[in-house]
Coordinates of N, CA and C in Angstrom, one line a residue:
M1 N 131.1 75.0 89.9 CA 132.4 75.0 89.3 C 131.8 75.0 87.9
L2 N 132.3 76.2 86.9 CA 132.4 75.9 85.4 C 132.4 74.4 85.0
N3 N 131.6 74.4 84.1 CA 131.8 72.8 82.9 C 132.1 73.3 81.4
V4 N 133.6 73.0 81.9 CA 134.3 73.4 80.4 C 134.5 72.2 79.6
P5 N 134.6 72.1 79.0 CA 134.2 70.7 77.6 C 136.2 70.5 77.6
G6 N 136.4 68.7 77.4 CA 137.9 68.8 77.6 C 138.6 68.9 76.7
H7 N 137.7 68.9 75.3 CA 138.6 69.6 74.4 C 139.2 71.1 74.4
I8 N 138.7 71.9 75.1 CA 138.4 73.3 75.4 C 139.8 73.6 76.3
I9 N 140.0 72.4 77.4 CA 141.0 72.5 78.3 C 142.2 72.1 77.6
S10 N 141.8 71.2 77.0 CA 143.2 70.8 76.1 C 143.8 71.8 75.2
L11 N 142.9 72.4 74.3 CA 143.1 74.1 74.0 C 143.8 74.8 74.8
M12 N 143.3 75.4 75.9 CA 143.7 76.1 76.7 C 145.3 75.6 77.0
A13 N 145.1 74.8 77.4 CA 146.5 74.2 77.6 C 148.2 74.8 76.5
V14 N 147.4 74.2 75.5 CA 148.6 74.7 74.5 C 148.4 76.0 74.4
C15 N 147.3 76.9 74.6 CA 147.3 78.2 74.2 C 148.5 78.8 75.2
L16 N 148.1 78.3 76.2 CA 149.1 78.7 78.0 C 150.7 78.4 77.5
L17 N 151.1 77.3 76.9 CA 152.2 77.2 76.4 C 152.9 78.4 75.6
V18 N 152.3 78.3 74.7 CA 152.3 79.6 73.3 C 152.5 80.5 74.1
T19 N 152.0 81.1 74.8 CA 151.7 82.5 75.7 C 153.1 82.7 76.6
A20 N 153.5 81.6 77.3 CA 154.8 81.6 78.0 C 155.9 81.4 77.1
G21 N 155.6 81.3 75.7 CA 157.0 80.8 74.9 C 157.5 80.1 75.0
C22 N 156.8 78.7 75.4 CA 157.3 77.1 75.1 C 157.0 77.2 73.8
S23 N 158.0 76.1 73.2 CA 157.6 75.6 71.5 C 156.6 74.1 71.9
T24 N 155.6 73.5 70.9 CA 154.6 72.8 71.1 C 154.3 72.0 69.5
P25 N 154.6 71.0 69.3 CA 154.1 70.8 68.1 C 153.0 70.8 67.6
T26 N 152.1 70.6 68.3 CA 150.7 70.7 68.0 C 150.0 72.4 68.1
A27 N 151.0 73.7 68.0 CA 150.4 74.5 67.4 C 151.2 75.3 66.9
S28 N 150.2 76.6 66.3 CA 151.1 77.5 65.2 C 151.7 78.6 65.9
I29 N 152.4 78.8 66.2 CA 152.7 80.4 66.7 C 154.1 81.0 66.4
A30 N 152.7 82.3 66.5 CA 153.5 83.5 65.7 C 153.3 84.6 66.9
A31 N 153.7 85.2 66.7 CA 153.9 87.0 67.9 C 154.2 88.2 66.7
N32 N 153.3 88.5 67.1 CA 152.9 90.1 66.1 C 152.8 91.2 66.9
D33 N 153.6 91.8 67.5 CA 154.0 93.3 68.2 C 152.8 92.4 69.3
S34 N 151.9 93.0 70.4 CA 151.7 92.6 71.7 C 150.5 91.3 71.6
W35 N 150.1 91.1 70.4 CA 149.3 89.8 70.2 C 150.0 88.5 70.0
T36 N 149.8 87.3 70.5 CA 150.1 86.4 70.4 C 149.1 85.2 69.7
T37 N 149.2 84.7 68.5 CA 148.5 83.6 67.8 C 148.3 82.1 68.4
V38 N 147.5 82.1 68.9 CA 147.3 80.7 69.4 C 146.5 79.7 69.1
A39 N 145.9 79.7 67.6 CA 145.4 78.8 66.6 C 145.3 80.0 65.5
P40 N 145.5 79.1 64.3 CA 145.1 79.5 62.8 C 143.9 80.6 62.8
G41 N 144.0 82.1 62.5 CA 143.1 82.5 62.9 C 142.7 83.4 63.9
L42 N 143.6 83.1 65.0 CA 143.0 83.8 66.5 C 144.2 83.6 67.2
A43 N 144.0 85.0 67.9 CA 145.1 85.7 68.6 C 144.7 86.1 69.9
I44 N 145.3 86.5 70.8 CA 144.9 86.8 72.6 C 145.9 87.9 72.5
E45 N 145.7 89.1 73.4 CA 146.1 89.8 73.6 C 146.1 90.1 75.0
S46 N 146.9 89.4 76.3 CA 146.7 88.9 77.3 C 146.8 90.2 78.4
E47 N 147.4 91.6 78.0 CA 147.5 92.6 79.4 C 145.6 93.3 79.3
R48 N 145.8 93.5 77.7 CA 144.2 94.2 77.6 C 143.1 93.0 77.4
R49 N 143.4 91.9 78.0 CA 142.2 91.2 78.0 C 141.2 90.8 76.4
M50 N 142.5 91.0 75.9 CA 141.2 90.9 74.3 C 141.6 89.9 73.2
V51 N 140.8 89.4 72.6 CA 140.9 88.6 71.3 C 140.7 88.8 69.9
R52 N 141.3 88.4 69.5 CA 141.4 88.6 67.6 C 140.9 87.6 66.8
I53 N 139.8 88.0 65.9 CA 139.3 86.3 65.6 C 139.4 87.2 63.5
R54 N 140.0 86.2 62.6 CA 140.4 86.3 61.4 C 138.5 85.8 60.9
C55 N 138.2 86.9 60.3 CA 137.1 86.6 59.5 C 137.0 87.5 58.1
W56 N 135.3 86.9 57.5 CA 135.4 87.4 56.2 C 134.2 88.2 55.9
S57 N 133.7 89.1 55.6 CA 132.6 89.6 55.6 C 131.2 88.7 54.4
C58 N 130.4 88.4 54.6 CA 129.8 87.9 53.8 C 128.3 88.3 53.1
L59 N 127.9 89.4 54.0 CA 126.9 90.2 53.5 C 126.5 91.7 53.4
D60 N 125.9 92.2 52.1 CA 126.3 93.7 52.1 C 124.6 93.9 52.0
R61 N 123.9 93.3 52.2 CA 122.5 93.9 52.1 C 121.4 92.7 53.1
G62 N 120.3 93.0 53.2 CA 119.4 92.0 53.8 C 118.8 92.2 55.5
F63 N 118.3 91.4 55.7 CA 117.7 91.4 57.6 C 119.0 90.2 57.6
L64 N 119.2 90.1 59.1 CA 120.5 90.3 59.7 C 120.0 89.3 61.4
E65 N 120.4 88.3 61.6 CA 119.7 87.6 62.3 C 121.2 86.8 63.2
Q66 N 122.6 87.1 62.8 CA 123.7 86.6 63.2 C 124.8 88.3 63.0
V67 N 125.7 88.2 63.9 CA 126.8 89.1 64.0 C 128.2 88.1 62.7
L68 N 128.4 86.8 63.3 CA 129.4 86.3 63.3 C 129.2 84.7 63.0
C69 N 129.0 83.7 62.2 CA 128.9 82.7 62.2 C 130.0 81.6 61.7
S70 N 129.7 80.3 61.5 CA 130.3 79.3 61.0 C 130.3 79.1 59.4
P71 N 131.5 78.7 58.9 CA 131.1 78.4 57.1 C 129.9 77.8 57.0
G72 N 129.2 77.6 56.4 CA 127.9 76.4 55.8 C 126.6 76.7 56.8
T73 N 126.5 77.9 57.6 CA 125.5 78.0 58.3 C 124.8 78.6 58.2
R74 N 124.6 80.1 58.8 CA 124.0 81.0 58.2 C 124.4 82.2 57.8
E75 N 125.5 82.1 57.1 CA 125.6 83.2 56.2 C 124.8 84.1 55.3
H76 N 123.6 83.6 55.0 CA 122.9 84.3 54.4 C 122.1 85.2 55.1
E77 N 122.1 85.3 56.7 CA 121.6 86.4 57.5 C 122.8 86.7 58.3
S78 N 124.2 86.4 57.9 CA 125.4 86.9 59.0 C 126.1 88.1 58.2
L79 N 126.7 89.0 59.0 CA 127.3 90.4 58.8 C 128.6 89.2 58.1
L80 N 129.3 88.1 59.3 CA 130.9 87.8 58.6 C 130.8 86.2 59.6
V81 N 131.7 85.7 58.5 CA 131.8 84.1 58.8 C 133.4 84.1 59.3
T82 N 133.5 83.0 59.7 CA 135.2 82.7 60.6 C 135.5 81.3 60.2
D83 N 136.6 80.9 59.8 CA 136.8 79.4 59.8 C 137.4 78.6 61.3
V84 N 137.1 79.9 62.5 CA 138.0 79.7 63.6 C 136.6 78.8 64.4
S85 N 136.7 77.8 65.2 CA 135.8 76.7 65.9 C 135.0 77.9 67.1
P86 N 133.9 78.2 67.2 CA 133.6 78.8 68.5 C 134.1 78.1 69.2
S87 N 134.1 77.2 69.9 CA 134.9 76.3 71.0 C 136.0 76.9 71.7
S88 N 136.9 76.9 69.7 CA 138.5 77.7 69.9 C 138.3 78.8 70.6
I89 N 137.8 79.9 70.2 CA 137.1 81.5 70.6 C 136.7 81.4 72.0
H90 N 135.9 80.2 72.5 CA 135.9 80.2 74.2 C 137.1 79.9 74.6
A91 N 137.7 79.2 74.1 CA 139.1 79.1 74.8 C 139.5 80.3 74.9
A92 N 140.3 81.0 73.9 CA 141.0 81.8 73.9 C 140.2 83.4 75.2
L93 N 138.7 83.4 75.1 CA 138.1 84.0 76.1 C 138.3 84.0 77.3
L94 N 138.5 82.4 77.6 CA 138.8 82.2 78.9 C 140.3 82.6 79.2
L95 N 140.9 82.5 78.4 CA 142.6 82.7 78.8 C 142.5 84.3 78.9
A96 N 142.4 85.3 78.2 CA 141.9 86.7 78.3 C 141.4 87.0 79.4
G97 N 140.7 86.0 80.5 CA 140.2 86.6 81.6 C 139.1 86.7 81.9
H98 N 138.2 86.4 80.9 CA 137.1 86.8 81.0 C 135.7 85.5 81.1
E99 N 134.7 85.6 81.9 CA 134.1 84.7 82.5 C 132.6 84.3 82.0
P100 N 132.2 83.0 81.2 CA 131.3 82.8 81.0 C 130.1 82.5 81.8
G101 N 128.7 82.4 81.2 CA 127.8 82.1 82.0 C 127.0 81.6 81.1
S102 N 125.8 81.9 80.7 CA 125.0 81.4 80.0 C 124.1 82.0 78.9
P103 N 123.6 81.3 77.9 CA 123.3 82.0 76.3 C 121.5 82.5 77.0
G104 N 120.8 83.5 76.5 CA 119.6 83.9 76.3 C 119.2 83.0 76.1
R105 N 117.6 83.3 76.4 CA 116.5 82.1 76.0 C 115.0 82.8 75.6
W106 N 114.0 82.4 75.2 CA 112.6 82.8 75.2 C 112.3 81.4 75.0
R107 N 110.8 81.6 75.4 CA 109.8 80.5 75.9 C 108.5 81.2 75.5
E108 N 107.1 80.9 75.0 CA 106.1 81.1 75.3 C 105.5 80.4 75.8
S109 N 104.6 81.1 77.2 CA 104.0 80.7 78.1 C 102.9 81.4 78.5
G110 N 101.8 80.5 77.8 CA 100.3 80.8 77.6 C 100.2 82.1 76.4
T111 N 99.8 82.8 76.7 CA 99.5 84.3 75.9 C 100.6 85.3 76.2
R112 N 102.0 84.9 77.0 CA 103.1 86.0 77.6 C 104.3 85.1 76.7
V113 N 105.5 85.8 76.2 CA 106.5 85.7 76.2 C 107.2 86.3 77.5
E114 N 108.4 84.7 77.4 CA 109.0 84.8 78.6 C 110.2 85.4 78.1
L115 N 111.5 86.2 78.4 CA 112.8 86.8 77.7 C 113.4 86.4 79.3
L116 N 114.3 85.5 78.7 CA 115.4 85.0 80.0 C 117.2 85.8 79.2
P117 N 117.1 86.4 79.4 CA 118.6 87.5 79.5 C 119.7 86.5 79.3
P118 N 120.9 86.3 78.8 CA 122.3 86.0 79.0 C 122.7 86.4 80.3
K119 N 123.6 85.1 81.0 CA 124.6 85.4 82.0 C 125.9 85.8 81.2
G120 N 126.8 86.5 81.7 CA 128.3 86.3 81.7 C 129.3 87.3 81.9
D121 N 130.4 87.7 81.5 CA 131.3 88.8 81.2 C 130.7 89.8 79.9
M122 N 130.4 91.1 80.2 CA 130.4 91.8 79.0 C 131.4 92.2 78.0
V123 N 131.3 91.9 76.8 CA 132.7 91.8 75.8 C 132.0 93.0 74.8
S124 N 133.1 94.1 74.4 CA 132.9 94.9 73.5 C 133.1 94.2 71.7
V125 N 132.6 94.5 70.7 CA 133.0 93.8 69.4 C 133.4 95.2 68.4
T126 N 134.5 95.0 68.3 CA 135.0 96.0 66.8 C 135.6 95.3 65.6
V127 N 135.3 95.7 64.9 CA 135.7 95.2 63.7 C 137.0 96.4 62.9
E128 N 137.7 95.5 62.4 CA 139.2 96.3 61.6 C 139.1 95.9 60.1
Y129 N 139.5 96.4 59.6 CA 139.5 96.1 57.5 C 140.6 97.1 57.1
E130 N 140.4 96.7 55.8 CA 141.3 97.7 55.3 C 140.3 98.3 54.1
A131 N 140.0 99.9 53.9 CA 139.2 100.6 53.1 C 139.4 99.7 51.7
G132 N 138.0 99.8 51.2 CA 138.1 99.5 49.7 C 139.1 100.5 48.7
D133 N 138.9 101.6 49.3 CA 139.3 102.8 48.6 C 141.0 102.7 48.8
G134 N 141.4 102.2 49.4 CA 142.8 101.9 49.8 C 143.2 103.1 50.5
S135 N 142.5 103.4 51.2 CA 143.0 105.0 52.0 C 143.3 104.5 53.5
G136 N 143.6 103.1 54.0 CA 144.0 102.9 54.8 C 143.3 102.0 55.9
R137 N 143.1 101.6 57.1 CA 142.8 100.7 57.3 C 141.3 101.2 58.5
I138 N 140.5 101.1 59.2 CA 138.7 101.4 59.4 C 138.9 100.2 60.6
R139 N 138.6 100.9 61.6 CA 138.4 100.4 62.9 C 137.0 101.0 63.5
E140 N 136.2 100.5 63.8 CA 134.9 101.1 64.2 C 133.9 99.6 64.7
P141 N 132.7 99.9 66.3 CA 132.4 99.4 66.6 C 131.5 98.4 65.7
V142 N 131.1 97.0 65.8 CA 130.5 96.6 64.8 C 128.8 97.0 64.5
S143 N 128.3 97.7 65.6 CA 127.1 98.3 65.7 C 127.1 99.1 64.0
N144 N 128.1 99.9 64.1 CA 128.4 100.4 62.8 C 127.5 99.9 61.7
W145 N 127.8 98.3 61.4 CA 127.0 97.9 60.4 C 125.8 97.6 60.3
I146 N 124.9 98.0 60.9 CA 123.7 97.3 61.6 C 122.7 98.8 61.7
A147 N 121.8 98.3 60.6 CA 120.3 99.6 60.9 C 119.5 99.4 60.8
E148 N 118.3 100.3 61.9 CA 117.2 99.6 61.8 C 116.1 100.0 60.8
L149 N 115.4 98.5 60.4 CA 114.9 98.6 59.1 C 113.7 99.9 59.0
K150 N 113.0 100.0 59.5 CA 112.0 101.5 59.2 C 112.9 102.5 58.8
D151 N 113.4 102.9 59.5 CA 114.1 104.2 60.0 C 115.4 104.2 59.4
G152 N 116.4 103.3 59.3 CA 117.6 103.6 59.1 C 118.2 103.7 60.4
G153 N 117.7 103.9 61.6 CA 118.7 103.9 62.5 C 119.7 103.2 63.7
A154 N 120.8 103.5 64.1 CA 121.8 103.2 63.9 C 121.4 102.0 65.2
F155 N 122.1 100.8 65.6 CA 122.3 100.0 66.2 C 122.2 100.2 67.6
P156 N 121.5 100.0 68.8 CA 121.8 101.0 70.3 C 123.1 100.2 71.0
T157 N 123.9 99.1 70.5 CA 125.1 98.7 71.3 C 125.8 97.7 70.6
S158 N 126.9 98.0 71.1 CA 128.3 97.1 70.6 C 128.8 96.2 71.6
T159 N 128.0 96.1 72.5 CA 128.5 95.3 73.8 C 127.5 93.8 73.4
W160 N 128.4 93.0 73.8 CA 127.4 91.4 74.0 C 127.9 90.3 75.1
V161 N 127.1 89.8 75.4 CA 127.5 89.0 76.7 C 128.4 87.5 76.2
F162 N 129.7 86.9 77.2 CA 129.7 85.6 77.1 C 129.3 84.9 77.6
G163 N 127.7 84.3 76.8 CA 126.9 82.8 77.6 C 127.9 81.8 77.3
G164 N 128.7 82.1 76.6 CA 129.4 80.3 76.2 C 128.9 79.3 75.5
S165 N 127.2 79.6 75.1 CA 126.9 78.4 74.6 C 126.1 77.6 75.3
I166 N 126.5 75.9 75.1 CA 125.9 75.2 75.6 C 126.5 74.4 75.4
I167 N 127.0 73.2 76.8 CA 127.6 71.8 76.9 C 126.8 71.0 76.5
L168 N 126.5 70.0 75.4 CA 126.0 68.8 75.2 C 126.3 67.8 76.4
E169 N 125.2 67.1 76.8 CA 125.2 65.9 77.4 C 125.9 64.3 76.6
E170 N 126.3 63.4 76.6 CA 127.0 62.4 76.1 C 125.8 61.9 75.2
D171 N 124.4 61.6 75.9 CA 123.6 61.2 74.9 C 122.7 62.0 73.8
E172 N 123.3 63.4 73.7 CA 123.2 64.2 72.9 C 124.5 64.5 71.6
M173 N 125.1 64.0 71.9 CA 126.8 64.1 70.8 C 126.1 62.8 69.7
V174 N 126.9 62.9 68.7 CA 126.8 62.2 67.2 C 128.1 62.0 67.2
G175 N 128.6 60.5 67.8 CA 130.2 60.3 67.6 C 131.1 61.1 68.2
D176 N 132.4 61.0 67.4 CA 133.3 61.8 68.5 C 133.4 63.0 68.0
A177 N 132.2 63.7 67.8 CA 131.9 65.6 67.5 C 131.8 66.0 68.7
S178 N 132.5 67.2 68.8 CA 132.6 68.3 69.6 C 131.4 68.3 70.5
N179 N 131.2 68.6 71.5 CA 130.4 68.4 73.0 C 130.2 70.1 73.0
Y180 N 130.6 71.1 72.0 CA 130.1 72.5 72.5 C 128.9 72.4 71.2
L181 N 127.7 73.0 71.7 CA 127.0 73.1 70.9 C 127.3 74.0 69.7
A182 N 127.9 75.6 69.5 CA 127.8 75.8 68.8 C 128.7 75.9 67.6
D183 N 129.5 74.8 68.0 CA 130.8 74.1 66.7 C 129.5 73.6 65.9
H184 N 128.1 73.2 66.2 CA 127.1 72.8 65.4 C 126.7 73.7 64.5
S185 N 125.9 74.7 65.3 CA 125.2 75.5 64.8 C 125.6 76.3 64.5
G186 N 126.9 76.5 64.4 CA 128.0 78.0 63.8 C 127.0 79.2 64.4
S187 N 126.7 79.4 65.6 CA 126.4 80.5 66.5 C 127.3 80.8 67.0
V188 N 127.8 82.2 66.6 CA 129.2 82.6 67.4 C 129.2 84.1 67.9
I189 N 128.4 85.3 67.1 CA 128.1 86.2 67.8 C 126.6 86.3 67.4
G190 N 126.1 86.0 68.5 CA 124.6 86.3 67.7 C 123.4 87.8 67.6
L191 N 122.6 88.0 66.8 CA 122.1 88.9 67.1 C 120.8 89.3 67.5
V192 N 119.5 87.8 66.8 CA 118.7 87.5 67.4 C 118.9 86.1 68.6
T193 N 118.2 85.8 69.1 CA 118.4 84.9 70.0 C 118.0 83.7 69.8
F194 N 119.0 82.8 69.4 CA 118.6 81.2 69.1 C 119.0 80.2 70.4
G195 N 119.5 80.7 71.7 CA 120.1 80.3 72.8 C 121.2 79.3 72.7
D196 N 121.8 79.2 71.6 CA 123.0 78.4 71.5 C 124.4 79.4 71.2
E197 N 124.1 80.5 71.4 CA 125.2 81.7 71.1 C 126.6 81.6 71.8
L198 N 127.6 81.6 71.5 CA 128.9 82.0 72.0 C 128.9 83.4 72.5
L199 N 128.6 84.2 71.8 CA 128.4 85.9 72.6 C 126.7 86.3 72.0
G200 N 126.1 86.5 73.2 CA 124.4 87.1 72.9 C 124.4 88.8 73.2
L201 N 123.2 89.4 72.9 CA 123.3 90.6 73.2 C 122.5 90.5 74.8
P202 N 122.4 91.5 75.1 CA 122.2 91.7 76.8 C 120.6 91.2 76.5
S203 N 120.0 92.1 75.7 CA 118.3 91.8 75.5 C 117.9 90.5 74.5
V204 N 117.3 90.5 74.9 CA 117.0 89.2 74.0 C 115.6 89.5 72.8
I205 N 116.3 88.9 71.5 CA 115.6 89.2 70.7 C 114.8 87.7 70.1
P206 N 113.3 87.3 69.9 CA 113.0 86.2 69.8 C 113.5 86.0 68.2
D207 N 113.6 84.5 68.2 CA 114.0 84.1 66.9 C 113.2 83.7 65.7
A208 N 111.6 83.9 66.1 CA 110.7 83.7 65.6 C 109.6 84.9 65.3
A209 N 109.6 85.0 64.2 CA 109.4 86.4 63.3 C 107.4 86.5 63.7
L210 N 107.0 85.3 64.3 CA 106.1 85.6 64.8 C 105.4 86.2 65.6
V211 N 106.9 86.3 66.7 CA 106.8 86.9 68.1 C 107.2 88.3 68.3
Q212 N 108.4 88.0 67.4 CA 108.9 89.6 67.1 C 109.3 89.7 65.6
E213 N 109.0 90.7 65.1 CA 108.9 91.0 63.5 C 110.7 91.4 63.4
P214 N 111.2 91.0 62.4 CA 112.3 91.2 62.3 C 112.7 92.5 61.8
E215 N 113.3 93.2 62.3 CA 114.2 94.5 62.7 C 115.5 95.6 62.2
W216 N 116.2 94.7 62.2 CA 117.5 95.1 62.2 C 118.4 94.4 60.7
V217 N 119.1 95.5 59.8 CA 119.2 95.2 58.8 C 120.3 95.0 58.3
V218 N 121.1 95.2 57.5 CA 122.7 95.5 57.1 C 122.5 96.8 56.8
R219 N 123.6 97.8 56.8 CA 123.5 98.9 56.6 C 124.4 99.0 55.8
I220 N 123.5 99.1 54.3 CA 124.2 98.8 52.8 C 125.4 100.4 52.8
E221 N 126.1 100.1 52.0 CA 127.2 100.8 51.8 C 127.8 101.3 52.4
H222 N 128.0 100.4 53.8 CA 128.7 101.1 55.1 C 129.5 99.8 55.5
V223 N 129.2 98.7 55.1 CA 130.1 97.3 55.1 C 130.5 97.0 53.7
P224 N 131.8 96.4 54.3 CA 133.3 96.3 53.4 C 132.3 95.4 52.0
A225 N 133.1 95.0 51.3 CA 132.5 93.9 50.1 C 132.2 92.5 50.8
P226 N 131.9 91.6 50.1 CA 131.6 90.3 50.8 C 132.7 89.6 50.5
G227 N 133.7 89.0 50.7 CA 134.5 88.3 51.1 C 135.9 89.1 51.3
T228 N 135.6 90.0 51.5 CA 136.6 91.2 52.5 C 137.5 90.5 53.6
E229 N 138.8 90.7 54.1 CA 138.8 90.1 55.3 C 139.0 91.0 56.5
V230 N 138.3 91.0 57.5 CA 138.1 91.5 58.8 C 138.4 90.8 60.1
Q231 N 139.0 92.0 61.0 CA 139.5 91.2 62.0 C 138.4 91.1 63.3
V232 N 137.8 90.6 64.1 CA 137.2 90.9 64.9 C 137.7 91.0 66.1
I233 N 137.9 91.8 66.9 CA 138.1 92.2 68.1 C 137.2 92.0 69.3
L234 N 137.5 91.3 70.2 CA 136.6 91.0 71.4 C 137.8 91.9 72.6
S235 N 137.0 92.6 73.5 CA 137.6 93.5 74.1 C 136.9 93.5 76.0
P236 N 137.0 93.8 76.7 CA 136.2 94.0 78.0 C 135.6 95.2 78.0
V237 N 134.6 95.3 78.4 CA 134.0 96.7 78.8 C 134.3 97.3 79.9
E238 N 134.8 98.1 80.0 CA 135.9 99.0 81.7 C 134.5 99.2 82.1
G239 N 134.5 98.6 83.3 CA 133.4 98.9 84.5 C 132.3 98.2 84.4
A240 N 132.1 97.5 83.8 CA 130.7 96.9 83.4 C 130.6 95.7 84.4
Q241 N 129.5 95.7 85.4 CA 129.2 94.7 85.7 C 128.7 92.9 85.0
P242 N 129.0 91.7 85.1 CA 128.6 90.7 84.3 C 127.1 91.0 84.2
A243 N 126.3 90.5 83.4 CA 125.3 90.3 83.2 C 124.2 89.0 84.0
S244 N 123.2 89.8 85.1 CA 123.0 88.0 85.6 C 121.9 87.5 85.0
G245 N 121.5 87.9 83.8 CA 120.5 86.8 83.8 C 119.2 87.5 83.7
R246 N 119.1 88.7 85.0 CA 117.6 89.4 85.2 C 117.6 90.5 84.3
E247 N 116.0 90.9 84.1 CA 116.0 91.9 83.1 C 114.2 92.3 83.5
E248 N 114.2 93.8 83.8 CA 112.9 94.0 84.1 C 111.9 93.9 83.1
G249 N 110.8 93.9 83.3 CA 109.7 93.3 82.2 C 110.4 92.4 81.6
A250 N 111.0 91.2 81.8 CA 111.2 90.3 80.9 C 110.3 89.0 80.5
S251 N 109.3 89.9 80.5 CA 107.8 89.1 79.8 C 107.3 89.9 78.8
S252 N 106.9 90.0 78.2 CA 106.0 90.3 76.8 C 104.4 89.5 76.5
E253 N 103.8 90.1 76.3 CA 102.3 89.9 75.3 C 102.7 89.1 74.2
G254 N 102.7 88.0 73.7 CA 102.8 87.4 72.6 C 102.0 87.7 71.8

């Protein structure tokens, strides 16, 4: 049975009231076309199983380890930042019909490195924002913002896995803080594998440079200026089976 934190269940209950058209004093409710706002900066489109997150661009050059993070965490290595909590995004994905699994991870075993891919539903990540020259709105896969360090090659995928971060045990929590690990680490959409991401890549990229050298950077002159408001849209990957967490050749020499 899925282990869902109590505060996520509470948020889901509020969201269900919103999407059903009921009023509640604890929710900011707004509808725009087919989208329903379920929390500030967070909306769902139930029929198409989509989630929309208000974000801001925060990096225009340099190495990348995250696609999206929370404020005060990894903005120095992330394309985007959002003030919507990871656990709220998790709840919205559940309401949109997506099933989480577990984050990817890696570990050293003697002279080998074991890569343990994430499990969960596959999710497409798209960005939408106003063009800097005023020519209109741009909508494109977030992979267009990422380039390979050596030759500028394109990032190979815009598909991530809904791993769902990690639920902390009671003795791991501090006071009344959230028991959802990504709420503390700020790992919303990962690029390298920290093991606490809400959404992670299907293939593991170890977060230690001694294990795997950094290879992905910002695609300079293609991303909007830092501070630009960007909508990140999460949508189902049609026909894709959930990631199983198994991968051929999931071990590599260290």
